[in-house]
C-alpha positions as a Markdown table, in Angstrom:
| # | Residue | x | y | z |
|---|---|---|---|---|
| 1 | Ser | 23.9 | -55.1 | 12.1 |
| 2 | Val | 25.4 | -58.4 | 13.4 |
| 3 | Gly | 22.1 | -60.4 | 13.6 |
| 4 | Ile | 21.1 | -59.7 | 17.2 |
| 5 | Thr | 17.4 | -59.6 | 17.0 |
| 6 | Gly | 16.4 | -60.8 | 20.5 |
| 7 | Glu | 13.5 | -59.3 | 22.4 |
| 8 | Ile | 12.6 | -59.6 | 26.1 |
| 9 | Gly | 8.8 | -59.3 | 26.6 |
| 10 | Phe | 6.7 | -58.9 | 29.7 |
| 11 | Val | 4.2 | -61.7 | 30.1 |
| 12 | Asp | 2.8 | -61.6 | 33.7 |
| 13 | Leu | 3.2 | -60.3 | 37.2 |
| 14 | Asp | 1.9 | -62.6 | 39.9 |
| 15 | Gly | 2.6 | -61.0 | 43.3 |
| 16 | Pro | 6.4 | -60.8 | 43.6 |
| 17 | Glu | 7.0 | -63.1 | 40.6 |
| 18 | Val | 7.6 | -61.9 | 37.0 |
| 19 | Thr | 7.2 | -63.9 | 33.9 |
| 20 | Leu | 9.1 | -62.8 | 30.7 |
| 21 | Ser | 9.3 | -64.1 | 27.2 |
| 22 | Leu | 12.5 | -64.4 | 25.1 |
| 23 | Glu | 12.2 | -64.2 | 21.3 |
| 24 | Gly | 14.7 | -63.9 | 18.5 |
| 25 | Gln | 18.5 | -64.3 | 18.6 |
| 26 | Phe | 20.7 | -63.2 | 21.4 |
| 27 | Trp | 24.5 | -62.7 | 21.6 |
| 28 | His | 24.7 | -64.3 | 25.1 |
| 29 | Arg | 23.2 | -67.6 | 26.2 |
| 30 | Arg | 19.5 | -67.2 | 26.8 |
| 31 | Glu | 19.9 | -68.2 | 30.5 |
| 32 | Thr | 22.4 | -65.3 | 30.8 |
| 33 | Val | 20.0 | -62.9 | 29.2 |
| 34 | Leu | 17.2 | -64.0 | 31.6 |
| 35 | Gly | 19.6 | -63.6 | 34.5 |
| 36 | Arg | 20.7 | -60.1 | 33.5 |
| 37 | Ala | 17.0 | -59.1 | 33.0 |
| 38 | Ala | 16.3 | -60.4 | 36.5 |
| 39 | Gln | 19.2 | -58.4 | 38.0 |
| 40 | Trp | 17.9 | -55.2 | 36.3 |
| 41 | Leu | 14.3 | -55.8 | 37.5 |
| 42 | Asn | 15.6 | -56.5 | 41.1 |
| 43 | Ala | 17.6 | -53.3 | 41.0 |
| 44 | Cys | 14.5 | -51.4 | 40.0 |
| 45 | Met | 12.0 | -53.3 | 42.2 |
| 46 | Pro | 13.6 | -55.1 | 45.1 |
| 47 | Glu | 10.3 | -56.7 | 46.0 |
| 48 | Ile | 10.6 | -59.1 | 43.1 |
| 49 | Thr | 11.4 | -62.6 | 44.3 |
| 50 | Ala | 11.5 | -64.6 | 41.0 |
| 51 | Val | 11.9 | -63.9 | 37.3 |
| 52 | Asn | 11.1 | -66.8 | 35.0 |
| 53 | Val | 10.0 | -67.5 | 31.4 |
| 54 | Gly | 6.5 | -69.0 | 30.7 |
| 55 | Asp | 7.9 | -71.8 | 28.7 |
| 56 | Met | 11.2 | -73.4 | 29.6 |
| 57 | Asp | 11.9 | -74.2 | 26.0 |
| 58 | Glu | 12.5 | -70.5 | 25.5 |
| 59 | Leu | 15.8 | -71.0 | 27.4 |
| 60 | Lys | 17.2 | -73.5 | 24.9 |
| 61 | Asp | 19.9 | -72.0 | 22.6 |
| 62 | Asp | 19.8 | -74.9 | 20.2 |
| 63 | Val | 16.5 | -76.2 | 19.0 |
| 64 | Glu | 15.7 | -79.6 | 17.5 |
| 65 | Glu | 12.3 | -80.1 | 15.8 |
| 66 | Leu | 11.2 | -83.8 | 15.7 |
| 67 | Asp | 8.7 | -85.4 | 13.5 |
| 68 | Pro | 5.6 | -86.0 | 15.7 |
| 69 | Asp | 4.9 | -89.4 | 14.1 |
| 70 | Thr | 8.3 | -91.0 | 13.9 |
| 71 | Gly | 10.4 | -88.9 | 16.3 |
| 72 | Ala | 13.0 | -88.4 | 13.6 |
| 73 | Leu | 15.0 | -85.2 | 13.6 |
| 74 | Met | 13.5 | -82.8 | 11.0 |
| 75 | Glu | 15.4 | -79.7 | 11.7 |
| 76 | Ser | 18.1 | -78.3 | 14.1 |
| 77 | Tyr | 19.0 | -74.7 | 14.5 |
| 78 | Ser | 20.6 | -72.2 | 16.8 |
| 79 | Arg | 18.8 | -69.3 | 18.4 |
| 80 | Lys | 22.2 | -67.5 | 19.0 |
| 81 | Ser | 23.2 | -64.6 | 16.9 |
| 82 | Pro | 26.3 | -65.1 | 14.7 |
| 83 | Asp | 29.6 | -64.8 | 16.6 |
| 84 | Phe | 31.0 | -62.2 | 14.2 |
| 85 | Asn | 34.3 | -61.6 | 16.0 |
| 86 | Gly | 34.9 | -64.9 | 17.8 |
| 87 | Asp | 34.9 | -63.7 | 21.4 |
| 88 | Arg | 31.7 | -65.1 | 22.7 |
| 89 | Ser | 32.2 | -66.8 | 26.1 |
| 90 | Thr | 28.8 | -66.4 | 27.8 |
């Protein structure tokens, strides 16, 4: 195991538009993961016109949690899996 725990979930289908969720850690950038999921869905169902996430924050690879009162940085972490062999480029 190299720490890749990412999951793509189905959220909603509204006409030709699909909403997915991204959770966990992915090897590739989260935008890349969403793009590849969209390609796969379009190959299976050409009628799909858009594939999105419900919350745009799900596409952030690096997350910063701020204190709601002061705005100070409380925690910063990556949602990427570890680069165990040093060849990550996407």
